[in-house]
Short mmCIF file of C-alpha atoms and ligand atoms in Angstrom, two decimals:
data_model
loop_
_atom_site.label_atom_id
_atom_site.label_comp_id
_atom_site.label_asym_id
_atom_site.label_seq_id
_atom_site.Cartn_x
_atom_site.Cartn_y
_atom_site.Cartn_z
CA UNK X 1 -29.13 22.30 10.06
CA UNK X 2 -31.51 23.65 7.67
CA UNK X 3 -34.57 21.85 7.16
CA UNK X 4 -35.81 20.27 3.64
CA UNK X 5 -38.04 23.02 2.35
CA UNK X 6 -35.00 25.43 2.52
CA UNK X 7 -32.96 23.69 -0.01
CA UNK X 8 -32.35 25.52 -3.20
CA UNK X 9 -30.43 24.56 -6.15
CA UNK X 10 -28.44 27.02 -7.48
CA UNK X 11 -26.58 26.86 -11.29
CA UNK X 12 -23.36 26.91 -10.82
CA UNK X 13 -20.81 29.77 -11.51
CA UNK X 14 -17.65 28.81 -13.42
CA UNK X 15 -14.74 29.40 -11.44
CA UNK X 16 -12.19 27.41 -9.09
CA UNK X 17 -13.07 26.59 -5.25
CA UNK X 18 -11.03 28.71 -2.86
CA UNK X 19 -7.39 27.85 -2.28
CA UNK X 20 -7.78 25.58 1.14
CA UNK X 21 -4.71 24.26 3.04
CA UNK X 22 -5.97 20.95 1.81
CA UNK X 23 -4.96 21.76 -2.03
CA UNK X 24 -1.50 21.95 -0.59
CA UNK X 25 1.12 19.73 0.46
CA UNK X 26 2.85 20.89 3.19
CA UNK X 27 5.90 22.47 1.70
CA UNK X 28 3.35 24.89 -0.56
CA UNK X 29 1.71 25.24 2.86
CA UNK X 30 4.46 26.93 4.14
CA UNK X 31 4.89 28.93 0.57
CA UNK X 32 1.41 30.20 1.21
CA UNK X 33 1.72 30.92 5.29
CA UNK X 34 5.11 32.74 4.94
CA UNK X 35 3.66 34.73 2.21
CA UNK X 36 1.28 36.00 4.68
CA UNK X 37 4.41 37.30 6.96
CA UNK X 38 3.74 34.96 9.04
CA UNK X 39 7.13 32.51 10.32
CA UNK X 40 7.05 28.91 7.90
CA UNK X 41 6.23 26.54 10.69
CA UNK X 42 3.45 27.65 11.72
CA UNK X 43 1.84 25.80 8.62
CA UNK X 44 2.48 22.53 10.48
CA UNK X 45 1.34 23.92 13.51
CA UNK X 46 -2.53 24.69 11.99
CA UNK X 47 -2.02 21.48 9.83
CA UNK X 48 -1.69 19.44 13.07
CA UNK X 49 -4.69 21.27 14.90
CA UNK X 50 -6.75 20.56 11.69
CA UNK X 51 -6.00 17.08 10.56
CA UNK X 52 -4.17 15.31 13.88
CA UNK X 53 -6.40 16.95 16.54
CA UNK X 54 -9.55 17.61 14.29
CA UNK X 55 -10.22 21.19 15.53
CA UNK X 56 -11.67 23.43 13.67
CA UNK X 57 -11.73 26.16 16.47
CA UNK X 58 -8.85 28.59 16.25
CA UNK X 59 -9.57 29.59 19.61
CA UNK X 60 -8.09 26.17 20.59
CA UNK X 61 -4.76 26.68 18.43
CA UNK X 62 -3.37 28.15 21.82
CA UNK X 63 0.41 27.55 20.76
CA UNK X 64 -0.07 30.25 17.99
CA UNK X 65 -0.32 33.96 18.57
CA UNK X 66 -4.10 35.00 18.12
CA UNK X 67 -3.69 37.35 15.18
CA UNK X 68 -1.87 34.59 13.48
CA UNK X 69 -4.08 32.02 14.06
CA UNK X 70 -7.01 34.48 12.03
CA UNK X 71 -4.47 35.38 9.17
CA UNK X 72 -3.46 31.65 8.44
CA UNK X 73 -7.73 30.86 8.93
CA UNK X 74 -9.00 33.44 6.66
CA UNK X 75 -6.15 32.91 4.12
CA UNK X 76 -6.37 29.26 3.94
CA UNK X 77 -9.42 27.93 5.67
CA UNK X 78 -12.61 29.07 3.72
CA UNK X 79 -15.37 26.94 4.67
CA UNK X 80 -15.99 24.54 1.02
CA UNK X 81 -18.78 22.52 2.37
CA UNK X 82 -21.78 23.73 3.76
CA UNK X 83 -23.70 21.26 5.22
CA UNK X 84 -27.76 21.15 3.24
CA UNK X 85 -28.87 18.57 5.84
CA UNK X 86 -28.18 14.78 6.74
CA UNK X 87 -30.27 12.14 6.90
CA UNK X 88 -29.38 9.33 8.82
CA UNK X 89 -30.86 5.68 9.16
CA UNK X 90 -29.93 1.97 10.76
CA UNK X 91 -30.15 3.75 14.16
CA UNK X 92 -27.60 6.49 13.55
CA UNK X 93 -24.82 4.58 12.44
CA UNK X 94 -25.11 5.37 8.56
CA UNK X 95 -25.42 9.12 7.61
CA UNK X 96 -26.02 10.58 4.13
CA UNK X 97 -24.45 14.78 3.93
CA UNK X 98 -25.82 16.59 1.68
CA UNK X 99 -22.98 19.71 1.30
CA UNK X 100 -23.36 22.71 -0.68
CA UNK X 101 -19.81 23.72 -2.45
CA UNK X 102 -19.30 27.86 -3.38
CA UNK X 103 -20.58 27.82 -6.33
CA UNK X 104 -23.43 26.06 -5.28
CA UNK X 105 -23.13 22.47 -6.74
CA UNK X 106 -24.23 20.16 -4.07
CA UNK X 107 -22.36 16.84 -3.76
CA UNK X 108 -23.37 14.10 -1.18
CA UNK X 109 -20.77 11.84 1.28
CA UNK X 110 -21.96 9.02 3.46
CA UNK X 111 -20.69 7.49 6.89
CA UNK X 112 -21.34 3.99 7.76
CA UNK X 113 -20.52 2.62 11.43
CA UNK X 114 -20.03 -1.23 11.53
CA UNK X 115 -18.86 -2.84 13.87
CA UNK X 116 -15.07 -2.34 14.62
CA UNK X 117 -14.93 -0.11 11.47
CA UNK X 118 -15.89 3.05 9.86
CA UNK X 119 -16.15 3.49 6.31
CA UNK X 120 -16.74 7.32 4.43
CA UNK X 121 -18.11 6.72 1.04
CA UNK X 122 -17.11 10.27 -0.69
CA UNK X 123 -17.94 12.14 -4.18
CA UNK X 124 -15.22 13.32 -6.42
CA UNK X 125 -16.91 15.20 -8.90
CA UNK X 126 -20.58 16.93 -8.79
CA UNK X 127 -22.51 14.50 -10.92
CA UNK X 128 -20.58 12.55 -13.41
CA UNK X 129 -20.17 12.43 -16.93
CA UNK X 130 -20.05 8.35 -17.30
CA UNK X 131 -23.71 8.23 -18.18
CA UNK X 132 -24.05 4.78 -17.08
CA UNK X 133 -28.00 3.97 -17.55
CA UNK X 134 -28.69 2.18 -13.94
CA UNK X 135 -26.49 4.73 -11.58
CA UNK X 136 -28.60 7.64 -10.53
CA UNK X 137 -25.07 10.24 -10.55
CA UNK X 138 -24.94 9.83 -14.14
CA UNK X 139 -28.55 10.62 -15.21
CA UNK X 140 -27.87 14.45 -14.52
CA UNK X 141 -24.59 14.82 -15.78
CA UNK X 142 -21.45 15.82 -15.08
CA UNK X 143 -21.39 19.76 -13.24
CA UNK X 144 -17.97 19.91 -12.55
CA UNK X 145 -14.88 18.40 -10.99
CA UNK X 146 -14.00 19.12 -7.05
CA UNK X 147 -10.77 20.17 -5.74
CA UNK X 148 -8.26 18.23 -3.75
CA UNK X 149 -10.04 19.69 -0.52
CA UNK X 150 -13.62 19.70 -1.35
CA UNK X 151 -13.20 16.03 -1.61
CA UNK X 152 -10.22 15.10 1.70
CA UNK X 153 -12.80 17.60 3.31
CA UNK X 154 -15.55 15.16 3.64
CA UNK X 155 -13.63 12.76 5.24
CA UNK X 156 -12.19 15.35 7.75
CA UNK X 157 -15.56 16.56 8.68
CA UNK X 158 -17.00 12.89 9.29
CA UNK X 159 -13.68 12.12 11.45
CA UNK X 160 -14.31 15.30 13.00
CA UNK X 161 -18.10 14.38 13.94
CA UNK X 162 -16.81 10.84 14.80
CA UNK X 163 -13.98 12.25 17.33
CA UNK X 164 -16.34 14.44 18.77
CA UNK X 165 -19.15 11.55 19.27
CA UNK X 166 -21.71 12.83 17.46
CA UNK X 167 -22.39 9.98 15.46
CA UNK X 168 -23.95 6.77 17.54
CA UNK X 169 -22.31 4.25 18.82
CA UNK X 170 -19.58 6.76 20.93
CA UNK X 171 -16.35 8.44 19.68
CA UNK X 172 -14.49 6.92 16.96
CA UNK X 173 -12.12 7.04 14.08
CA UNK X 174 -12.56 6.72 10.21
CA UNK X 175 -11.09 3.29 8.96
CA UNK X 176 -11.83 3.12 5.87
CA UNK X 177 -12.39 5.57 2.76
CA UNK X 178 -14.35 4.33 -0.81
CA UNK X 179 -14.48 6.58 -3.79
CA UNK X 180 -18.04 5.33 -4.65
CA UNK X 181 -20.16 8.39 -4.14
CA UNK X 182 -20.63 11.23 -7.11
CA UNK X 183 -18.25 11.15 -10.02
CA UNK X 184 -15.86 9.06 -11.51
CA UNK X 185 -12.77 9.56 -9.50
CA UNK X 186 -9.78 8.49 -12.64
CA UNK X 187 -11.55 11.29 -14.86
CA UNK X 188 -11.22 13.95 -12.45
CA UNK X 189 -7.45 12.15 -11.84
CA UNK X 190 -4.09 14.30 -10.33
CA UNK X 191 -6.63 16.15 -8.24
CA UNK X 192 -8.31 12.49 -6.40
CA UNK X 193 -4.24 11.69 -6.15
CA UNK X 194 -3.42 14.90 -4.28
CA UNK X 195 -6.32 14.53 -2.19
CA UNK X 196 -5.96 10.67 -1.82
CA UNK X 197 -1.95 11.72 -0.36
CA UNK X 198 -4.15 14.48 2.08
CA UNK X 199 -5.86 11.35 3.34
CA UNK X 200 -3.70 8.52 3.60
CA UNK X 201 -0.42 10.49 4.75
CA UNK X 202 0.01 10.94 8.53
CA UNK X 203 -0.34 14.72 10.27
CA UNK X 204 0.62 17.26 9.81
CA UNK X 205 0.42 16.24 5.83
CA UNK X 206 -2.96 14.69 5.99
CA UNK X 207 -4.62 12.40 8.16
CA UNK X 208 -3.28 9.56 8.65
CA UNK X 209 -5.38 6.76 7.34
CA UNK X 210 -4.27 3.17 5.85
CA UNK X 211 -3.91 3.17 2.86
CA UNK X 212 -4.92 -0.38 3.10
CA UNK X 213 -8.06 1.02 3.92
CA UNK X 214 -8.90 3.28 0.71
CA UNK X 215 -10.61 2.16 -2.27
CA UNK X 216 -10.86 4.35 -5.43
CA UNK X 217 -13.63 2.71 -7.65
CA UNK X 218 -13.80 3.68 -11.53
CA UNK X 219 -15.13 2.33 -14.25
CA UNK X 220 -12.01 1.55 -16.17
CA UNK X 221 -10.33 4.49 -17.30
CA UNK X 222 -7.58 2.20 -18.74
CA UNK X 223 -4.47 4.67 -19.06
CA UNK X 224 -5.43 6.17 -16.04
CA UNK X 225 -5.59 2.73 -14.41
CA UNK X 226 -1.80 2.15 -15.08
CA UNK X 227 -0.97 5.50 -14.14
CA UNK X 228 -2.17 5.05 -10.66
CA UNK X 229 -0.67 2.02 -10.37
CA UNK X 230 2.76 3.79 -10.28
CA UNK X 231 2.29 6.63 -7.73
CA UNK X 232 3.01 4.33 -5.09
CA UNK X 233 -0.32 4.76 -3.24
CA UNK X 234 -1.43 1.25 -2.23
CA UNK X 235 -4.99 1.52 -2.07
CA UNK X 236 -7.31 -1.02 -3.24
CA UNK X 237 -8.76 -0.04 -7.04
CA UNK X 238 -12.35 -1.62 -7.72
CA UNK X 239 -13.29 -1.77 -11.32
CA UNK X 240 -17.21 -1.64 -12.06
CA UNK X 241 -17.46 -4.51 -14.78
CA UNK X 242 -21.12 -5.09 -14.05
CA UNK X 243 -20.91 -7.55 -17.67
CA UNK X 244 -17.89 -9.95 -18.67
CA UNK X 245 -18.65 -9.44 -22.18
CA UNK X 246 -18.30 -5.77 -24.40
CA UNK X 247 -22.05 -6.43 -26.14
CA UNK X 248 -23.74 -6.13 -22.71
CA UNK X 249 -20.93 -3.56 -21.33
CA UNK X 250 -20.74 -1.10 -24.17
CA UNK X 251 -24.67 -0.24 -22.87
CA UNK X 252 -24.21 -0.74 -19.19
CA UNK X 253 -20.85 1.19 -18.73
CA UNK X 254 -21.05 3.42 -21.98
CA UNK X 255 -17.27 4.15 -22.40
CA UNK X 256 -16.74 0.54 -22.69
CA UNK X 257 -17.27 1.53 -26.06
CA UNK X 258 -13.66 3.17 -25.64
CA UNK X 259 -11.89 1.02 -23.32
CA UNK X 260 -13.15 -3.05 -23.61
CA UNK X 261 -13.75 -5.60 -20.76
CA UNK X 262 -9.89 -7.30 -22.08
CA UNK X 263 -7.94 -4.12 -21.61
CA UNK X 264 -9.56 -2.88 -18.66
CA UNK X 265 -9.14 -6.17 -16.86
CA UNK X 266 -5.47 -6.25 -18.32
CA UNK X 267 -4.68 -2.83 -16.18
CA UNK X 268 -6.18 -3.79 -13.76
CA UNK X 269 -4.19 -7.33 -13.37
CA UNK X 270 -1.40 -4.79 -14.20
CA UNK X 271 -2.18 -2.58 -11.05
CA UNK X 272 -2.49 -6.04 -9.11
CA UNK X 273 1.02 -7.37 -10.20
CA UNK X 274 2.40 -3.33 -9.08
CA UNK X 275 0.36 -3.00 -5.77
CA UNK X 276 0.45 -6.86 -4.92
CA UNK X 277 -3.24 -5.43 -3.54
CA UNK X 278 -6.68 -7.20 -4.85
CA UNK X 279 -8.63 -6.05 -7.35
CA UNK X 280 -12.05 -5.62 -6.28
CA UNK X 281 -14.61 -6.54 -9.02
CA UNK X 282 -17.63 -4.66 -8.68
CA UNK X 283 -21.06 -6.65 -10.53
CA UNK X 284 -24.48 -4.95 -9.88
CA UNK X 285 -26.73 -7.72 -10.35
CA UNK X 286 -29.57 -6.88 -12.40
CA UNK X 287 -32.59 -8.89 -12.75
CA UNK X 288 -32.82 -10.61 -16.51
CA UNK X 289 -30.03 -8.54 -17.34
CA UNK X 290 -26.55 -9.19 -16.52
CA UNK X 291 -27.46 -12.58 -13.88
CA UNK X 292 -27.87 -15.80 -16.16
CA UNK X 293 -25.51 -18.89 -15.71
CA UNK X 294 -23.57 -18.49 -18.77
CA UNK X 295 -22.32 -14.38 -17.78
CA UNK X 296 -21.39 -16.14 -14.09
CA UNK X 297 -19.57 -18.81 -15.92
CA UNK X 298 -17.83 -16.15 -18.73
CA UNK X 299 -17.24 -14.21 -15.14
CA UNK X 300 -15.28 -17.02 -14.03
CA UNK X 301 -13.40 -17.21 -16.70
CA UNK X 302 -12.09 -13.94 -17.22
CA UNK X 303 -11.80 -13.66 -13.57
CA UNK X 304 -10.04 -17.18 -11.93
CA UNK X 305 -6.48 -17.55 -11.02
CA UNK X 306 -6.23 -13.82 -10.66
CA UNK X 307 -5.19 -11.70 -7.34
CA UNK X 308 -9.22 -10.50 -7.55
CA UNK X 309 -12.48 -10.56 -5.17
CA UNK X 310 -15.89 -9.96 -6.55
CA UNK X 311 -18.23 -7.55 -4.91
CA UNK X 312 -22.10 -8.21 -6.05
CA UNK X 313 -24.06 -5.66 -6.06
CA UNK X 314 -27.87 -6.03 -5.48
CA UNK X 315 -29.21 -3.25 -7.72
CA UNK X 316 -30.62 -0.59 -6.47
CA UNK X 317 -33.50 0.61 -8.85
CA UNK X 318 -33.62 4.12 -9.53
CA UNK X 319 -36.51 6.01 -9.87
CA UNK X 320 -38.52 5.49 -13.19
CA UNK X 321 -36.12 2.71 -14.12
CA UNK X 322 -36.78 -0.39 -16.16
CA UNK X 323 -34.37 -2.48 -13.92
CA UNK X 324 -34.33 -4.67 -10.70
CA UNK X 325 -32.65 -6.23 -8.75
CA UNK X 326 -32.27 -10.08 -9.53
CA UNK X 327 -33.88 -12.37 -7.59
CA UNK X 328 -32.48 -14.19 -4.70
CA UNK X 329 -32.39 -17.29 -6.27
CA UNK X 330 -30.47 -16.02 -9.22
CA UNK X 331 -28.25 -14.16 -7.15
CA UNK X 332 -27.49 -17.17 -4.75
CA UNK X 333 -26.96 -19.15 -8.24
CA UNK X 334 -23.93 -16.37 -9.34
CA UNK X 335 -22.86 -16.73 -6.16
CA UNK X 336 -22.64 -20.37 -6.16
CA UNK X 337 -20.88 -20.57 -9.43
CA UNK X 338 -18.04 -17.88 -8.77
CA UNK X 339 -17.21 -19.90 -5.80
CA UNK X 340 -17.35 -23.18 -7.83
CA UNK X 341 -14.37 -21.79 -9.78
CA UNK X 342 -12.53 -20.92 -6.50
CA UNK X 343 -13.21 -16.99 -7.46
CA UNK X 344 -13.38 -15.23 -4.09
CA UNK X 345 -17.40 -13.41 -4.36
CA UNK X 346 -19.69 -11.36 -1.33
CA UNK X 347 -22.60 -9.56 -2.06
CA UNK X 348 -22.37 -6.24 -1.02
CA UNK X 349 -24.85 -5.10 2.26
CA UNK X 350 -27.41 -2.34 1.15
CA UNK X 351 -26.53 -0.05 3.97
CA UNK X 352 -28.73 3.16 3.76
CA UNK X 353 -31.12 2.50 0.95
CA UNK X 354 -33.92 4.25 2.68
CA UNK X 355 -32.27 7.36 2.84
CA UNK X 356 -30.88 7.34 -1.07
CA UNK X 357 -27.37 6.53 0.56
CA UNK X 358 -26.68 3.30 -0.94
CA UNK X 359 -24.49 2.43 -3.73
CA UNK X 360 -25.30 4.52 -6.81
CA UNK X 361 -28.20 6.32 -5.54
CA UNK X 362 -26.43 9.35 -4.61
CA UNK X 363 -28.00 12.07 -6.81
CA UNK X 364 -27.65 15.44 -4.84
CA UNK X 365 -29.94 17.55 -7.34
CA UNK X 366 -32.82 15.60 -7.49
CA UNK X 367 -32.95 16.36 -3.42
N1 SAH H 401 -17.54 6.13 -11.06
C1 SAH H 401 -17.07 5.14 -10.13
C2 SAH H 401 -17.72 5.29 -8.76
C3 SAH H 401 -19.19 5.16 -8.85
S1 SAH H 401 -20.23 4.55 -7.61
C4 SAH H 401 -17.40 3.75 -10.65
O1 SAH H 401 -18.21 3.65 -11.56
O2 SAH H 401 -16.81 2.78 -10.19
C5 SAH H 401 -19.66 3.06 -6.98
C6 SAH H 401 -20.33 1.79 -7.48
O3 SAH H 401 -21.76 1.80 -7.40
C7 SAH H 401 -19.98 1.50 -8.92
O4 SAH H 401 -19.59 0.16 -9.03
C8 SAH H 401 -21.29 1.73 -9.61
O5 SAH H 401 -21.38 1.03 -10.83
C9 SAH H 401 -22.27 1.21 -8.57
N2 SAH H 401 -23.66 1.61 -8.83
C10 SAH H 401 -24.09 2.72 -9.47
N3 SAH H 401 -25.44 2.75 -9.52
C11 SAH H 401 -25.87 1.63 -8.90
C12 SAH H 401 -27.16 1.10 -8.63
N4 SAH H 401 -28.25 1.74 -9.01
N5 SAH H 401 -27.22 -0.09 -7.98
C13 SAH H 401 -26.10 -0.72 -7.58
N6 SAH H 401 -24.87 -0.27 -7.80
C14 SAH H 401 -24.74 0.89 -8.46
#
């Protein structure tokens, strides 16, 4: 693992991330194999070695012929993530990657261990073009969007880690998947819904995770939103309201300028009614902000009598900002009232804050 001092930024170069068996479902996986001369099925032969039995050895593919084996690896197995170094924290159990792509663009994924579950928090895009004030993604920018395997990738290499037992706590499986790392997964959209089918569909097309357990976070991209709700993909959607009315959302969540806290709420009641899955609300509570009575109450109202659970957010203050966290009086006091008006509400755990690997902290170039 390198060590700090050796990281270097480099500016991206244009140009697309090598083709990957991960980009490809696995008829165009067989396309790409036979086009090598080598027989069709032996795509579904490396797919099952690389997403069933997480090996990433060819040397262990012993029911291929060893020249085959290097043909399909080199062809369709460049390596997309180099790992910069991880951090970990809460004794091993939460780990912040810091990956280099080709080009250079480094995007960050984190693993969590709780108990009885395992939850990958991943990037879709390096930075993010959403500019929303308090998230620290968004105050460099959006570099570019990743590819279907750059992003099923990180979840392959933290279920590899996990199988092998390198992460505390013993050998293990990922559970759960949340789109709430770099980017803004609906604007970077057909490529998060290839690599969302790479994740939840079982060997040798991806890997085999509930869907159940998947949840792709965005900020309301409101056509997008509906879309999604018809690829027949039930994974949970969280929208990040963070205010229940457009004055304080139109400078919280900038392109609620574009797409208002009615019709963003309306798709995603939409996606509800389609999925028959919750919506997750997500609220980062900041101090003097967006946490008085009356917003909690205006919550409630837009929110009540809907298929819907609210996840607060204690903010997490990024560096030079004006902002805080509320208090936990005030916080308790939201709290209080969402569950007043029968709204299901938790506040969110702050797993990995001291290594920059909580929510919205994950800001790769300012390493
Ligand atoms: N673009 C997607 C995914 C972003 S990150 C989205 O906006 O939903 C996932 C969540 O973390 C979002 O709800 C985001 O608003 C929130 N978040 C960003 N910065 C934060 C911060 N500093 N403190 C708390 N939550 C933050």
């Amino acid at each position: 693992m390198p060590r700090p001092g050796e990281l270097v930024f480099e500016a991206p170069a244009r140009g697309r991330p090598p083709r990957h068996l991960l980009d490809l479902d696995p008829a165009a996986r067989r396309e790409a194999v036979a086009a090598l001369g080598v027989p069709a099925y032996r795509a579904d032969q490396v797919s099952r070695h690389w997403l069933g039995r997480l090996s990433n050895d060819p040397a262990e593919w012993t029911d291929l012929p060893a020249e085959q084996r290097s043909m399909i690896a080199e062809a369709l197995l460049p390596p997309l993530l180099t790992p910069v170094r991880a951090i970990d924290c809460d004794a091993g159990t939460t780990v912040k990657t810091v990956w280099r792509l080709h080009d250079g663009a480094l995007v960050e994924s984190v693993l969590m261990r709780y108990p009885g579950r395992v939850t990958m928090c991943i990037s879709s895009q390096a930075g993010c073009g959403m500019n929303c004030p308090f998230c620290a993604t968004g105050q460099a920018g959006l570099t570019r969007n990743l590819s279907a395997a750059e992003i099923a990738e990180q979840v392959v290499a933290g279920a590899r880690a996990l199988a092998r037992g390198e992460i505390a706590g013993g050998p293990g499986r990922v559970s759960n998947v949340v789109f709430m790392g770099m980017g803004e997964p609906l604007a970077n959209y057909s490529t998060v819904v290839s690599a969302l089918r790479r994740i939840v569909e079982p060997a040798p097309s991806g890997l085999g995770i509930s869907a159940r357990g998947v949840t792709v976070s965005t900020v309301g991209l409101v056509p997008r939103m509906r879309q999604l709700a018809d690829e027949g993909l039930p994974v949970t959607l969280a929208v990040s309201l963070h205010a229940p009315d457009d004055a304080l959302r139109d400078t919280l969540v900038p392109i609620n300028t574009r797409y208002k806290v009615a019709e963003v709420l309306d798709a995603a009641w939409g996606y509800a009614d389609r999925t028959h899955r919750r919506v997750s609300i997500e609220y980062a509570l900041i101090k003097d902000i967006n946490d008085q009575a009356w917003r909690a109450d205006l919550l409630a109202d837009l929110l009540v009598g809907r298929l819907v659970h609210v996840n607060l957010i204690p903010l997490n203050p990024t560096p030079g900002s004006k902002w805080t966290a509320s208090t936990p009086e005030d916080e308790r006091a939201f709290v209080r009232t969402l569950e007043r008006r029968g709204v299901p509400v938790t506040v969110r755990d702050t797993r990995g804050r001291e290594i920059d690997g909580a929510c919205g902290q994950l800001a790769a170039t300012s390493a």
